[in-house]
Structures are given as C-alpha cells and as structure tokens.
Short mmCIF file of C-alpha atoms in Angstrom, two decimals:
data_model
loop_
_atom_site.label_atom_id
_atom_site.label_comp_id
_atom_site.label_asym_id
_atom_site.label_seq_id
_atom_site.Cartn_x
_atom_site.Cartn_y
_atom_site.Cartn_z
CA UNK A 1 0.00 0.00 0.00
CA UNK A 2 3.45 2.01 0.89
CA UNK A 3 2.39 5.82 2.28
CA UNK A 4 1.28 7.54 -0.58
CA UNK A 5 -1.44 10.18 -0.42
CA UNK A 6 -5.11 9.09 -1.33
CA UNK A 7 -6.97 11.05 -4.10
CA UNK A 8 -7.59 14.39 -2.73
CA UNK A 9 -5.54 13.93 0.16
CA UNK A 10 -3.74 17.38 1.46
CA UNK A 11 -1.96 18.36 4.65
CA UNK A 12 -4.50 20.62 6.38
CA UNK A 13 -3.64 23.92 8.08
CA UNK A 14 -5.24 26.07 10.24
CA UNK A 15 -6.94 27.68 8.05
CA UNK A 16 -8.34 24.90 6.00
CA UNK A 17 -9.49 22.92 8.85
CA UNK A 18 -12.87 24.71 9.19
CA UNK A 19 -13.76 23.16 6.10
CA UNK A 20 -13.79 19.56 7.91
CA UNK A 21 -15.72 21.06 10.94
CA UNK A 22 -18.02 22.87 9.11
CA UNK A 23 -20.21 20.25 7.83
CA UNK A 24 -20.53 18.76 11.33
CA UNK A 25 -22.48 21.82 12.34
CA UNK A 26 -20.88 21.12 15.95
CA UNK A 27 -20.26 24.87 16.42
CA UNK A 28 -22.67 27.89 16.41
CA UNK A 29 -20.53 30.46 13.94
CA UNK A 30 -17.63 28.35 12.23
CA UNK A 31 -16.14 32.05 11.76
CA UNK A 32 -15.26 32.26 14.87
CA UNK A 33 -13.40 29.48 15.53
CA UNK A 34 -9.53 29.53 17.43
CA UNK A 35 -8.10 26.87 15.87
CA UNK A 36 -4.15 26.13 16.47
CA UNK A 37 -1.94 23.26 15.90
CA UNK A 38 -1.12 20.81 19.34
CA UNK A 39 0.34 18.39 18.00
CA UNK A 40 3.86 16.84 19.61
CA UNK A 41 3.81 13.95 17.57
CA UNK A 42 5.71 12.41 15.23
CA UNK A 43 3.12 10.79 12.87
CA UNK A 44 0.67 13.31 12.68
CA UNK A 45 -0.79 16.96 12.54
CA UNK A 46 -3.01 17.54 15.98
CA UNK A 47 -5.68 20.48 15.64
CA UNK A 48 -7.40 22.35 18.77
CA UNK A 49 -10.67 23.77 17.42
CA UNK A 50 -12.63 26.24 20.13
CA UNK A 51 -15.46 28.16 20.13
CA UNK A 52 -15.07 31.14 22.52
CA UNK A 53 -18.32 32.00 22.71
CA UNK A 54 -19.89 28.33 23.63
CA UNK A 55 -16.94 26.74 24.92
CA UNK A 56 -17.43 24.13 22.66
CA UNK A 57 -14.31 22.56 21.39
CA UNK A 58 -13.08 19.67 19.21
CA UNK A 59 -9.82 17.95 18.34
CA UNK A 60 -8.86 17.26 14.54
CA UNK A 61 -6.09 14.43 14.27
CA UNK A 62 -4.83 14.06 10.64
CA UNK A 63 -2.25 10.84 9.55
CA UNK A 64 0.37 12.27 7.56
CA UNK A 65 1.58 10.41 4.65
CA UNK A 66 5.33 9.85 5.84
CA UNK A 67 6.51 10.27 9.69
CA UNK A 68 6.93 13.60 10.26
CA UNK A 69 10.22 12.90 12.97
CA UNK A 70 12.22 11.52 9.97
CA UNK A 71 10.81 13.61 6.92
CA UNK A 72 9.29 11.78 3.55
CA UNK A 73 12.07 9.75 3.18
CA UNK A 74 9.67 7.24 5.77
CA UNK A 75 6.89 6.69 3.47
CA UNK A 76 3.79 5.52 6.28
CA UNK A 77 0.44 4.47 4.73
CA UNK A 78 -2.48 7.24 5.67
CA UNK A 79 -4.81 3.82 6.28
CA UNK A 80 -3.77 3.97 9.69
CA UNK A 81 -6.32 6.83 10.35
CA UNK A 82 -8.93 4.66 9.57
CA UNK A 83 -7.90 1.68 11.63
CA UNK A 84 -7.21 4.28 14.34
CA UNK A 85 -10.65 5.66 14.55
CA UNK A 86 -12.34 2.51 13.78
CA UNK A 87 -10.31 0.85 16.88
CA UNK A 88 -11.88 4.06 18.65
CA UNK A 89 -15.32 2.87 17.73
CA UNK A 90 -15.21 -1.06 18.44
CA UNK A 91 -13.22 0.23 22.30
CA UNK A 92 -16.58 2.92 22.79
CA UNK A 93 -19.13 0.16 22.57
CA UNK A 94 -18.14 -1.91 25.34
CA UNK A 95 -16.05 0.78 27.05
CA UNK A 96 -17.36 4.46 25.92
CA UNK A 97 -16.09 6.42 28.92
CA UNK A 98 -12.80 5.42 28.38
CA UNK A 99 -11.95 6.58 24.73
CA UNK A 100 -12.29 9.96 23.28
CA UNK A 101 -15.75 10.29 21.52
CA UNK A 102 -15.27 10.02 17.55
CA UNK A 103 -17.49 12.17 16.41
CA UNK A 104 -16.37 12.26 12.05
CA UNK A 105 -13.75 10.43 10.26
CA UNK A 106 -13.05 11.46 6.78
CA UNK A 107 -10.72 8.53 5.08
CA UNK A 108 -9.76 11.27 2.05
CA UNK A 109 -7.91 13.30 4.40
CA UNK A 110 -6.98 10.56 6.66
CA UNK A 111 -8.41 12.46 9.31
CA UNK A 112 -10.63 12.12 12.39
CA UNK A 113 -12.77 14.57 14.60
CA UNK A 114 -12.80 14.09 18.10
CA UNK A 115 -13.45 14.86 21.47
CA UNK A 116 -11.33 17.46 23.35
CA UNK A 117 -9.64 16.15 26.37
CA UNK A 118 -7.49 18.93 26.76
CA UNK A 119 -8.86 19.44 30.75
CA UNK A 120 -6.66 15.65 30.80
CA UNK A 121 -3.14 15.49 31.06
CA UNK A 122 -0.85 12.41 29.40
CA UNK A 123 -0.42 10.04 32.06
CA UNK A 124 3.52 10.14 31.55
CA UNK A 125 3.62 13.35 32.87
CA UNK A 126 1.44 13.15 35.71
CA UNK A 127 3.58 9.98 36.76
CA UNK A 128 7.08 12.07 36.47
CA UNK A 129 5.30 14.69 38.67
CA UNK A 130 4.55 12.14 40.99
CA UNK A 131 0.57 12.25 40.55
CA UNK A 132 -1.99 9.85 42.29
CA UNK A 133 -4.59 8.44 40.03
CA UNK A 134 -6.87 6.45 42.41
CA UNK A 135 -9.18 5.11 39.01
CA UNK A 136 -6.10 3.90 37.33
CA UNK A 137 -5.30 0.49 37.34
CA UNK A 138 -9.43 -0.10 38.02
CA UNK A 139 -10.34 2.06 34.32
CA UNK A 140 -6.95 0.24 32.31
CA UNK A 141 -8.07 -3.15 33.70
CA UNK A 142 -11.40 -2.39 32.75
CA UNK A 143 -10.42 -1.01 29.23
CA UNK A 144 -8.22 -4.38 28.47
CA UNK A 145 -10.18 -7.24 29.81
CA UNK A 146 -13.49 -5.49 27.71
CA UNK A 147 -11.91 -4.71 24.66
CA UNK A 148 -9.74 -7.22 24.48
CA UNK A 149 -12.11 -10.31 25.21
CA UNK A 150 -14.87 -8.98 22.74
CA UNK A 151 -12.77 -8.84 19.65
CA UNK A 152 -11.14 -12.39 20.91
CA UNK A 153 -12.22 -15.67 19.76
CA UNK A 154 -13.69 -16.67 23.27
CA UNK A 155 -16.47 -14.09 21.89
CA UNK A 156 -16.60 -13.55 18.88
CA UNK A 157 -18.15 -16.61 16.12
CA UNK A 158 -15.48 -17.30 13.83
CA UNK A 159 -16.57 -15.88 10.87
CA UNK A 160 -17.05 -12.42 12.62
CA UNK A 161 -13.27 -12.69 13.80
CA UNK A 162 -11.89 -13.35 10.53
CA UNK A 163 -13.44 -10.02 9.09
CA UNK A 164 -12.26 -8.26 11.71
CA UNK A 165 -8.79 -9.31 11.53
CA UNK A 166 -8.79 -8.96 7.75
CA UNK A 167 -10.13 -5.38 8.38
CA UNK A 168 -7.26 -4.72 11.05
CA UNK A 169 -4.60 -5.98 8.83
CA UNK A 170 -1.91 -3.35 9.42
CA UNK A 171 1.21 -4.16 7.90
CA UNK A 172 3.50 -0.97 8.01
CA UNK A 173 2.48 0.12 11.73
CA UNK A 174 3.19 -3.89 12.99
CA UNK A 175 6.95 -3.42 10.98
CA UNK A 176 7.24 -0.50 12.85
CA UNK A 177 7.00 -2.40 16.26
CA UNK A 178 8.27 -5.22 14.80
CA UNK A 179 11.83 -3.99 13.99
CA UNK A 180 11.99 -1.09 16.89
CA UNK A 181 10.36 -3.19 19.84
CA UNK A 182 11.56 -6.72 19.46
CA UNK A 183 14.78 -6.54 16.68
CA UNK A 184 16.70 -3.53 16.55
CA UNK A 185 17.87 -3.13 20.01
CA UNK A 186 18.75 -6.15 20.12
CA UNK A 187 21.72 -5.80 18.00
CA UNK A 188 24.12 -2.95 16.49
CA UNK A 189 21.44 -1.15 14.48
CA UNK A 190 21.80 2.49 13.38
CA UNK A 191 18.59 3.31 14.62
CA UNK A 192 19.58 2.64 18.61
CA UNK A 193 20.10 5.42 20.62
CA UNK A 194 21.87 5.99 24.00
CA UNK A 195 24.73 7.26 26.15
CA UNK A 196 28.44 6.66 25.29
CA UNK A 197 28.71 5.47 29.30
CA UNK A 198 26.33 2.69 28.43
CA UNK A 199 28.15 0.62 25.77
CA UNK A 200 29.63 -1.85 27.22
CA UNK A 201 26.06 -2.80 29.15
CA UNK A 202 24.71 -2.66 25.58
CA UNK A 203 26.99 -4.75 23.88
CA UNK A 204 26.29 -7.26 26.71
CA UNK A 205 22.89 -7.52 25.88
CA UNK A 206 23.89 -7.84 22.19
CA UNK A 207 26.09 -10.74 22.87
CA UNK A 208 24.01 -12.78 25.32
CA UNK A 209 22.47 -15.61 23.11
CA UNK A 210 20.39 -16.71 25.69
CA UNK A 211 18.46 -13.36 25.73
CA UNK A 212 18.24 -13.41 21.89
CA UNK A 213 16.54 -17.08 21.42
CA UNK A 214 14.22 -15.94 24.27
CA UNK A 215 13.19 -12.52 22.75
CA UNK A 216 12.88 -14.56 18.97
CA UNK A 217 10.00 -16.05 21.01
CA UNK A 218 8.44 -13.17 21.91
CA UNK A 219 8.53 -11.76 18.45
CA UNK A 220 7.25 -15.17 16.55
CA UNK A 221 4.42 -14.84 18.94
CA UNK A 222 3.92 -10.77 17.98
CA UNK A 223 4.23 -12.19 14.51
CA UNK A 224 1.50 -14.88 14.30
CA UNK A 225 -0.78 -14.73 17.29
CA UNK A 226 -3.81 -12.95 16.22
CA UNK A 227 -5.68 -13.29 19.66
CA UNK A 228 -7.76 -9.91 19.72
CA UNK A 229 -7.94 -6.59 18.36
CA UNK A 230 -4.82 -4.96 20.42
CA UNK A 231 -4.22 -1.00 21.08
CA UNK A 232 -0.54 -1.57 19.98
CA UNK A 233 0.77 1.01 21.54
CA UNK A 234 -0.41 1.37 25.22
CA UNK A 235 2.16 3.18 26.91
CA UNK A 236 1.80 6.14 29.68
CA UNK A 237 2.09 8.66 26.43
CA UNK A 238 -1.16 7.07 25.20
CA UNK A 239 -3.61 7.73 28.24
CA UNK A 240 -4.98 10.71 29.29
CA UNK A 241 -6.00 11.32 32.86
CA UNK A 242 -7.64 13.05 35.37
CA UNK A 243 -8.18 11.97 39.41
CA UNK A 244 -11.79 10.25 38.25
CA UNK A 245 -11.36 9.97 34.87
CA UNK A 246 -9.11 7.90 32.31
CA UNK A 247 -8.75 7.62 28.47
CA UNK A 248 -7.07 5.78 25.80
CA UNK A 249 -6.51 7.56 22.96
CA UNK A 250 -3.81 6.86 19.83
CA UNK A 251 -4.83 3.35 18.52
CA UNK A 252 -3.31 3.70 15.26
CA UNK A 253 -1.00 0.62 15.66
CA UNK A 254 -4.09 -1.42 16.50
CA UNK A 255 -4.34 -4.68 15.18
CA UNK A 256 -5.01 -8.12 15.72
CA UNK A 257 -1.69 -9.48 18.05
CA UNK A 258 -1.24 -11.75 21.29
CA UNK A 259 -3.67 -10.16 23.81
CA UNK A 260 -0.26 -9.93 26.26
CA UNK A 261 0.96 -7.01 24.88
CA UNK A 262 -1.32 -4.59 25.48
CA UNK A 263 -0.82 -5.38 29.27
CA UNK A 264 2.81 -6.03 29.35
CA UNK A 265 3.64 -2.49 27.42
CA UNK A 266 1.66 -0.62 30.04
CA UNK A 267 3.81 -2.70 32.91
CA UNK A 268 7.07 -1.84 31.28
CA UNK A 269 6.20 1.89 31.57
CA UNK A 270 5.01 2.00 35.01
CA UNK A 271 8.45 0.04 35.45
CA UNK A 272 10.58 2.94 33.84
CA UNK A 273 8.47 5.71 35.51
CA UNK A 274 9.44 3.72 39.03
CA UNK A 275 13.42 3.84 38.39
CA UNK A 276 12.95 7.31 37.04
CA UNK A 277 11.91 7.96 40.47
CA UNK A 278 15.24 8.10 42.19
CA UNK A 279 15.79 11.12 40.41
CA UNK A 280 12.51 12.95 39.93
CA UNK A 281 11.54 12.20 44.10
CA UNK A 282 14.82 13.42 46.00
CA UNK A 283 13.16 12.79 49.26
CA UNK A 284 13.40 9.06 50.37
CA UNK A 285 10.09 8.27 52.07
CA UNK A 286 8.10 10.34 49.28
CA UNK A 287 10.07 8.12 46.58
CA UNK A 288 8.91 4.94 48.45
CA UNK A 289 5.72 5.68 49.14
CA UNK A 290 5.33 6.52 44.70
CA UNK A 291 6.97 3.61 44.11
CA UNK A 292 5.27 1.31 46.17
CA UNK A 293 1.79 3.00 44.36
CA UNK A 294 3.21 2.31 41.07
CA UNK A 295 3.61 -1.59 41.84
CA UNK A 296 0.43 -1.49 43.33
CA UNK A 297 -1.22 -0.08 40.38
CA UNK A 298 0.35 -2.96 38.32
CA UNK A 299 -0.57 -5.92 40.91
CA UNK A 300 -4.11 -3.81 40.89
CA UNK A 301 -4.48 -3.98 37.33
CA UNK A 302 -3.94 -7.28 36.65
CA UNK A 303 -5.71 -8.59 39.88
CA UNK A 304 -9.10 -6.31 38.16
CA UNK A 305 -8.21 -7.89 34.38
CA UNK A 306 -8.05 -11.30 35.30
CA UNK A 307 -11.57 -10.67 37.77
CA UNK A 308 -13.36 -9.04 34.61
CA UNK A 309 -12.21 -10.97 32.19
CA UNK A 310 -12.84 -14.62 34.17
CA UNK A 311 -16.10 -13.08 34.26
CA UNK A 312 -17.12 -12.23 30.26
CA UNK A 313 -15.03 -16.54 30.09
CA UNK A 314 -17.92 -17.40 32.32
CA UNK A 315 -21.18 -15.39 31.17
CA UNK A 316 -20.29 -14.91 27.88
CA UNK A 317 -17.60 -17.86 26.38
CA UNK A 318 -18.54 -19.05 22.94
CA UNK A 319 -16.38 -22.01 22.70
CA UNK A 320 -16.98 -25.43 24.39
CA UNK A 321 -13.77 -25.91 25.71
CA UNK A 322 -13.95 -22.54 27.65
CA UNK A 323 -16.26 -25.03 30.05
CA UNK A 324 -13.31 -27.58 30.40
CA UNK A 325 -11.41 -27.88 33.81
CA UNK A 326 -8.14 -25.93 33.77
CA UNK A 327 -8.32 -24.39 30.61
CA UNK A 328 -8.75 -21.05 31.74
CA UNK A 329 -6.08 -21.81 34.55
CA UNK A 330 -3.24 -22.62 31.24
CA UNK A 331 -4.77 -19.36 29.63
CA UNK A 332 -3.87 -16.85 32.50
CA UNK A 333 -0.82 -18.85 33.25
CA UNK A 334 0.30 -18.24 29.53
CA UNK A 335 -1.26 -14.75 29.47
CA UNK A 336 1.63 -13.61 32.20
CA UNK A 337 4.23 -15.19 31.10
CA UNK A 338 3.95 -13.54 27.36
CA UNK A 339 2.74 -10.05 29.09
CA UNK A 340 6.21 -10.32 31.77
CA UNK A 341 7.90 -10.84 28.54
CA UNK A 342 6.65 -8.01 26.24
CA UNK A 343 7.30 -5.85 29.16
CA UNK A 344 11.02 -6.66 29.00
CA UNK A 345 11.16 -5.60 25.23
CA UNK A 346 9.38 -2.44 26.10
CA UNK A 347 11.73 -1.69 29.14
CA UNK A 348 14.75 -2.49 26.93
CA UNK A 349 13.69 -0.69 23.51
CA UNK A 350 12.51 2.77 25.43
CA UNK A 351 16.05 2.40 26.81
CA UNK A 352 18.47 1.98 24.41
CA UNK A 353 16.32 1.95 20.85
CA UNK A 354 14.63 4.90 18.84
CA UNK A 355 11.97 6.21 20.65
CA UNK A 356 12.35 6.79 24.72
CA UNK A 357 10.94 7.76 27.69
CA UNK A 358 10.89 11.26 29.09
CA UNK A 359 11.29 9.69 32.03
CA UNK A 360 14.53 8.74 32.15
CA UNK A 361 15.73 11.22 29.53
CA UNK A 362 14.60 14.17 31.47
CA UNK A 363 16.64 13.51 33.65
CA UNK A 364 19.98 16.09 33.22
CA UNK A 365 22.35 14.64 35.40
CA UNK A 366 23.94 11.98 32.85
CA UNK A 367 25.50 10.07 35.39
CA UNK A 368 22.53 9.14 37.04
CA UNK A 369 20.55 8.67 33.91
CA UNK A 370 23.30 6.22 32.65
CA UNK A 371 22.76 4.32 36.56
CA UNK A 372 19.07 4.10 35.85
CA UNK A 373 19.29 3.14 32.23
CA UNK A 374 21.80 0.47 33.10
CA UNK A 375 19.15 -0.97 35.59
CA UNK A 376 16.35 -0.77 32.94
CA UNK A 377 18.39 -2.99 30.70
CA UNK A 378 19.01 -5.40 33.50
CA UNK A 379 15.21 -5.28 34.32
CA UNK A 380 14.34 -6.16 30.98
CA UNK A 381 16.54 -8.89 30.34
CA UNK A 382 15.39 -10.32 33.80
CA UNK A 383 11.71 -9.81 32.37
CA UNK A 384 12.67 -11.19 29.12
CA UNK A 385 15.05 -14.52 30.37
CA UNK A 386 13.03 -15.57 33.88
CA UNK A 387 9.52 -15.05 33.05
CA UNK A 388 8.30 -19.09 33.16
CA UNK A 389 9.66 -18.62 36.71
CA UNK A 390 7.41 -15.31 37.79
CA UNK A 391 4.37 -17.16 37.74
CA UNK A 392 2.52 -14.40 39.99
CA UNK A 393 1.79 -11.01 39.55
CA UNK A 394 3.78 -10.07 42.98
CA UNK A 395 7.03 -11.63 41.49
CA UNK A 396 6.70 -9.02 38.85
CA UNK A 397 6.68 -6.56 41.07
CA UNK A 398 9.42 -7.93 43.38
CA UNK A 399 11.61 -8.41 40.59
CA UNK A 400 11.17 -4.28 39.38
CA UNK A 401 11.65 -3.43 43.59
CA UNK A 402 15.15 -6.00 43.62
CA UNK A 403 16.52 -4.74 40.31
CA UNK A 404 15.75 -0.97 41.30
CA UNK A 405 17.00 -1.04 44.57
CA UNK A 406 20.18 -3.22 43.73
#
C-alpha cells in the first residue's frame, strides 16, 4: 500500500481545517473558531478547534503520509487513520467512557474529529510529577479485559473474527514495532540510541544468546498470534487522565496481536516511571511511598483484568472448551508469562532503541541517567530470560523493587 497520499488527500492547516468542521455543524458560527496546531507527535498533525463564545471545542487528528520525525524519506500508509478511529469505535461500545468520543472520520484526508480532552493530562507526565490516580489500574483493567475479550475468539463466532482481523490488517504500523520493539535493540542497528557510558552494558545484551533465542520467542508470537484486536501502543504517552477519569486515545497501531501485549507495554512503563523515580523524588520516604503506588497499580491492574475478564469466560464464552477444567487456569498462566515478557522488550527498547521515555531522559544529570538506564536494561533482560519462573503477579513486582533497589 506504501504511504502515498489518497486522491484528494492534502496536509490541512489552520486555516483549511474549518472546512472539515463545518459540515458537522458542531459549532454555532464556524467564523469564529480559534483553531491552532497541538500536535507533539511524530506521525501526525493535531488540531485544537474552540469556540469562545460556547466553549465548545473539538480535536482534529490528521495521519500524515510519511513520519513527520524523519521527513518523507519514511513513506507511512495514511490507512492507519482509519484503523485508528475505527479501533476508537469497536473500544466505545463496550467501554465508551474510556476513549475519546469520535465524532467524524473522513478517510480522504486521513483524518478524524474528536473529542477534546485537553482538561486531561498524558499520564507520563502526571507519573514524572509524581501524581496519584486512584481510578487507574481499576479504568486500564477495565479497558483491556473489555476490549480485548470482545474482539477475541472466546467471543466472537469465527466468521465475525476473521473479518475483523482482515479489516485490522496493518502491515507498516506492525513493521514498525516489529523492527523497533523486538529486533533492533537487540543488536548494532543504526537506529539505537543511547549514552556513550552505556556501551559496554549494551553490547552485553547484544552478545548474550540466551536473551536473543528468548526474545525470537516473543517476536514469533507478535508475529503470528492474532488473539484480539490490540491498542498496539499502550504506553503512559497514550492515556490521558484526570483523578476520576481515564482515556485511551492513539490506537493507530491497533491490530489483531497476542492479547499480552497490550498489558505487558503498560507494565514496562510503570516500570521505567518507578526507576525514574530516584531522580525525579529526592526525598526518600516520598520516593517509596510513589513507588510502592506504582507496583500497586500494576498488581491492581492485573488482579481487576483477570476478575473481569474470568467473568465475560464465564457469562459470555462461545467455545466449548472454555467449560473444560483448567483451561482457563493454562490461559492466564500463559497470558503472564507472554505479558512479563513483552514488558522486557518495552523496558529495553525505550532504553536503548529509537523512541524513549521522558522519564529517564529528562533527567539532566547523565550520570545518574546512565545508573538508571543500566538498571532498565538489567530489568528487561530479567523480564525477558526468567519469566516461566514469575508465575505471579507479585514476582513481577518484586523483581522491578530488587533490580531498582540493587
């Protein structure tokens, strides 16, 4: 499909925008709009669209053709705007509070109209500020187990599910993950990133085999294990939160993948947030008592999945087996090890590959940052090498405590 422009397709600007909100009649005078660009991306143009006078406002989120970090020399398809906002629409019937509302998409201009969170803030940075979110790990739990056992196979007859992967198919966005989350940082590849000081810890992990057969694993299963419809992409940078309220936004790497994923991406960032800590909490019994929240929020989360989604096995299982002794038990005992696992590439490939984490790289005293990024890469190979042997959520979170406080 490579990422060239559909018939008709153009960049918008603020001033053109209007001309996709216009239609929508959304607003009371379309004249008087404030419209400015937002976006801090690196795939796509973000629009804020306000009406003074009503208060009313809207968010316009167009796919550009190539990523715009690297220039048009990255050719992405504009397709992913429509898998985006469709992933939007399956996630709001079984969970609407918890994605942004969709209200147009327009597949010409690979572009979608939605609801304004901007009275959220990106999880990421509430964590590095040290923020409580009490409806956290109960709203994420709630957003996984729902979405992801509805577009599964335990629901879904199989006809239904093999449309719906067909329609997911999304080739260029999985490469992306594919090479940058389970391949590249695992070897000398020009697109890794990080400090001098860390070398030799990096050509460690490049040289220990053990490591590499494990993580192969991991990627096969990426590779062929079309389970449910996943988010893709569900790190801290992808939710937006306030004390009562949580959403998911940025599905545009949605497709259908191992149902781990999801969950063991959103581990591996609580994970960096929590060795980021040493740094962004100076005083010792404050750190603790964040830390100890952030493992709580994972145990929390996972406790809440496995209740909800044991639940929609029970009430709402279509396949005769799900009624079998012990085949639910191999399911979650499978479901951790893989989501353990996929945490460890996250941890290691917002550590040393492409895209990181502000929070470690905010951090401006090198020598620390190089400390904590040398623990994240032990942390992930742990993740990666022992996870048959962390068979419970609490070794998860005794393993991030150890390696952090090492």
């Amino acid at each position: 499909m490579g990422g060239h422009a559909n018939a008709g397709y153009h960049p918008l600007t603020t001033e053109t925008v209007v001309q996709v909100v216009a239609p929508l009649n959304h607003f009371a005078d379309v004249n008087q709009l404030e419209i400015k660009e937002i976006g801090d991306g690196n795939l796509n143009y973000v629009f804020h669209v306000v009406e003074p006078a009503t208060g009313k406002s809207l968010i316009i989120k167009q796919a550009l053709p190539y990523a715009k970090v690297v220039g048009e020399s990255w050719p992405l398809t504009l397709d992913r705007a429509r898998i985006e906002s469709e992933a939007l629409r399956r996630a709001a019937e079984y969970v609407p509070a918890l994605v942004p509302k969709v209200h147009h998409t327009d597949e010409r201009l690979a572009c979608t109209v939605m609801e304004d969170l901007s009275d959220h803030v990106i999880l990421r940075k509430g964590l590095i500020q040290g923020q409580v979110y009490p409806k956290l790990a109960e709203h994420i739990a709630t957003f996984l187990a729902q979405t992801l056992f509805h577009t599964s196979d335990f629901f879904l007859s199989p006809l239904d599910k093999k449309e719906q992967v067909r329609a997911f198919i999304n080739p260029e966005l999985c490469k992306i993950t594919e090479d940058l989350v389970f391949t590249d940082p695992f070897f000398n590849h020009e697109t890794n990133d990080f400090p001098e000081a860390l070398q030799s810890s990096v050509e460690a992990l490049w040289n220990d085999l053990d490591l590499k057969r494990e993580t192969a694993k991991l990627k096969h299963a990426f590779l062929t294990r079309a389970e449910a419809l996943v988010h893709g992409d569900l790190h801290t940078g992808s939710i937006f939160v306030t004390a009562d309220s949580t959403k998911v936004i940025d599905p545009e790497f949605a497709y259908y993948g191992p149902i781990a994923f999801d969950i063991g991406q959103f581990f591996a960032n609580l994970a960096l947030n929590y060795l980021s800590h040493f740094h962004h909490s100076p005083d010792p019994q404050q750190r603790r008592t964040f830390q100890e929240y952030l493992l709580e929020v994972i145990e929390e989360t996972w406790a809440r999945f496995k209740e909800q989604f044991t639940q929609l096995w029970q009430t709402k299982g279509q396949d005769v087996y799900m009624r079998v002794a012990g085949v639910e038990d191999d399911f979650f005992e499978r479901l951790l090890e893989d989501t353990i696992g996929f945490a460890g590439c996250e941890v290691i490939r917002r550590t040393i590959g492409l895209a990181h984490v502000a929070d470690l790289d905010s951090i401006s005293d090198e020598e620390t940052q190089v400390r904590l990024k040398d623990k994240a890469l032990t942390l992930g190979s742990v993740l990666i090498k022992q996870r048959q042997q962390l068979t419970r959520i609490t070794h998860l979170s005794e393993t991030i405590r150890g390696i952090a406080h090492a």
